[in-house]
C-alpha positions as semicolon CSV with decimal commas, in nm:
position;residue;x (nm);y (nm);z (nm)
1;M;0,000;0,000;0,000
2;A;0,130;0,346;-0,087
3;V;0,185;0,616;0,171
4;E;-0,069;0,898;0,194
5;Q;0,085;1,245;0,227
6;T;-0,074;1,581;0,308
7;E;0,027;1,923;0,175
8;T;-0,107;2,239;0,340
9;E;-0,120;2,609;0,257
10;S;-0,173;2,847;0,546
11;F;-0,049;3,169;0,376
12;G;0,228;3,208;0,633
13;N;0,405;3,545;0,633
14;G;0,148;3,688;0,393
15;V;0,230;3,486;0,080
16;W;0,143;3,159;-0,092
17;A;0,402;2,976;0,116
18;N;0,375;2,622;-0,028
19;S;0,500;2,593;-0,387
20;N;0,291;2,276;-0,434
21;F;-0,014;2,502;-0,474
22;S;-0,049;2,718;-0,783
23;A;-0,318;2,987;-0,801
24;T;-0,442;3,173;-1,106
25;N;-0,664;3,477;-1,061
26;F;-0,851;3,442;-1,393
27;S;-1,083;3,732;-1,340
28;S;-0,834;3,985;-1,205
29;A;-1,014;4,019;-0,874
30;S;-0,837;4,230;-0,615
31;Y;-0,700;4,037;-0,320
32;S;-0,453;4,047;-0,034
33;I;-0,294;3,799;0,202
34;D;-0,279;3,929;0,557
35;N;-0,382;3,855;0,914
36;N;-0,644;4,132;0,952
37;F;-0,920;3,875;1,017
38;D;-0,722;3,628;1,228
39;G;-0,978;3,442;1,440
40;Y;-1,276;3,549;1,229
41;Y;-1,456;3,400;0,927
42;G;-1,244;3,083;0,929
43;C;-0,914;3,274;0,914
44;D;-0,636;3,120;1,120
45;G;-0,337;3,358;1,119
46;Y;-0,277;3,476;0,764
47;C;-0,548;3,415;0,502
48;L;-0,641;3,506;0,146
49;N;-0,884;3,800;0,128
50;Y;-1,026;3,744;-0,220
51;N;-1,238;3,974;-0,436
52;T;-1,197;4,269;-0,202
53;G;-1,372;4,489;-0,459
54;N;-1,694;4,281;-0,439
55;V;-1,707;4,237;-0,818
56;S;-1,953;3,983;-0,960
57;N;-1,837;3,648;-1,101
58;R;-1,468;3,637;-0,997
59;M;-1,283;3,305;-1,042
60;L;-0,979;3,173;-0,858
61;Q;-0,825;2,854;-0,998
62;V;-0,596;2,635;-0,784
63;T;-0,384;2,352;-0,923
64;F;-0,146;2,119;-0,745
65;A;0,213;2,001;-0,801
66;D;0,139;1,640;-0,704
67;T;-0,065;1,369;-0,874
68;G;-0,280;1,103;-0,714
69;I;-0,473;1,364;-0,511
70;T;-0,767;1,198;-0,339
71;E;-0,892;1,472;-0,107
72;I;-0,890;1,852;-0,084
73;G;-1,016;2,092;0,177
74;F;-1,030;2,461;0,265
75;N;-1,224;2,718;0,468
76;V;-1,432;3,001;0,318
77;G;-1,594;3,277;0,521
78;A;-1,741;3,629;0,508
79;V;-1,942;3,556;0,190
80;D;-2,278;3,735;0,174
81;T;-2,395;3,597;-0,162
82;G;-2,414;3,257;-0,326
83;W;-2,085;3,101;-0,440
84;H;-1,963;2,774;-0,585
85;Y;-1,658;2,568;-0,656
86;N;-1,588;2,307;-0,921
87;V;-1,359;2,010;-0,863
88;F;-1,198;1,868;-1,175
89;I;-1,115;1,496;-1,164
90;K;-0,962;1,243;-1,402
91;D;-0,933;0,866;-1,414
92;A;-0,615;0,654;-1,418
93;N;-0,590;0,697;-1,798
94;G;-0,589;1,077;-1,763
95;T;-0,939;1,116;-1,904
96;S;-1,107;1,416;-1,743
97;S;-1,461;1,393;-1,632
98;N;-1,712;1,675;-1,598
99;P;-1,635;1,875;-1,286
100;D;-1,826;1,811;-0,968
101;W;-2,004;2,132;-0,868
102;V;-2,069;2,239;-0,510
103;T;-2,300;2,539;-0,485
104;Y;-2,421;2,751;-0,194
105;N;-2,714;2,984;-0,261
106;N;-2,818;3,106;0,082
107;T;-2,522;3,241;0,274
108;N;-2,454;3,513;0,522
109;G;-2,127;3,672;0,622
110;S;-2,107;3,487;0,954
111;T;-2,110;3,138;0,798
112;V;-1,775;2,958;0,777
113;F;-1,769;2,681;0,519
114;E;-1,526;2,405;0,611
115;E;-1,512;2,228;0,278
116;T;-1,378;1,879;0,214
117;Y;-1,407;1,691;-0,114
118;T;-1,300;1,330;-0,169
119;A;-1,256;1,198;-0,523
120;P;-1,462;0,893;-0,623
121;T;-1,272;0,564;-0,627
122;G;-1,050;0,539;-0,935
123;Y;-1,025;0,917;-0,985
124;E;-0,784;1,188;-0,877
125;I;-0,831;1,561;-0,832
126;W;-0,623;1,787;-1,053
127;R;-0,780;2,132;-1,029
128;I;-1,035;2,338;-0,838
129;E;-1,210;2,658;-0,949
130;M;-1,379;2,883;-0,695
131;N;-1,629;3,148;-0,809
132;F;-1,738;3,442;-0,594
133;S;-1,953;3,751;-0,652
134;D;-1,867;3,891;-0,312
135;Y;-1,572;3,937;-0,083
136;A;-1,444;3,605;0,057
137;I;-1,186;3,493;0,311
138;I;-1,011;3,168;0,218
139;D;-0,775;2,973;0,442
140;N;-0,638;2,633;0,539
141;F;-0,608;2,475;0,196
142;Y;-0,489;2,117;0,203
143;Y;-0,473;1,815;-0,019
144;K;-0,398;1,448;0,036
145;Y;-0,224;1,234;-0,221
146;D;-0,070;0,892;-0,273
147;D;0,305;0,941;-0,298
148;G;0,348;0,620;-0,500
149;I;0,594;0,472;-0,250
150;T;0,504;0,142;-0,092
151;A;0,546;0,142;0,281
152;G;0,754;-0,150;0,403
153;T;0,658;-0,355;0,705
154;G;0,862;-0,604;0,897
155;A;1,220;-0,723;0,868
156;P;1,394;-0,778;0,533
157;T;1,338;-1,118;0,376
158;N;1,550;-1,348;0,156
159;L;1,873;-1,267;0,343
160;T;2,122;-1,544;0,422
161;V;2,436;-1,548;0,632
162;S;2,718;-1,757;0,496
163;T;2,993;-1,687;0,750
164;N;2,987;-1,633;1,124
165;L;3,205;-1,326;1,163
166;H;3,274;-1,397;1,532
167;N;3,435;-1,738;1,493
168;G;3,502;-1,765;1,118
169;S;3,277;-2,067;1,059
């Protein structure tokens, strides 16, 4: 069985700190990374303050450096209007499937969404797109993946000793 690993992004020191996450701001929404809302709206320390101009239909796309991603998660808070995210998955042959959509229509600024998405068996996650028409605070991104390395258990096998080094026999 392969070893499951977890990568996290907590926006430490006010930047995208983990190079395994890649973000594209497709709609040129204004944003900042700071700790102004630490302790509020799901923000733990530094967080991404996205779409600070409250412009309609702003999309943030996040991709990942690893493959074999089976689970993603993140927090979203301070959203006063409906929002959604799309999770893009593909099978073992690399064939993409239609994205899974998660939509919230009735929100208020005090709700903190603690999102977790697990890929169906036989699929991996390769991209997520988040769409907001309001200001949003995003924090605590993570993903889990299979690192492709088989974990060993027990002592080595198929080893033989041909000479006793203590007495030469």
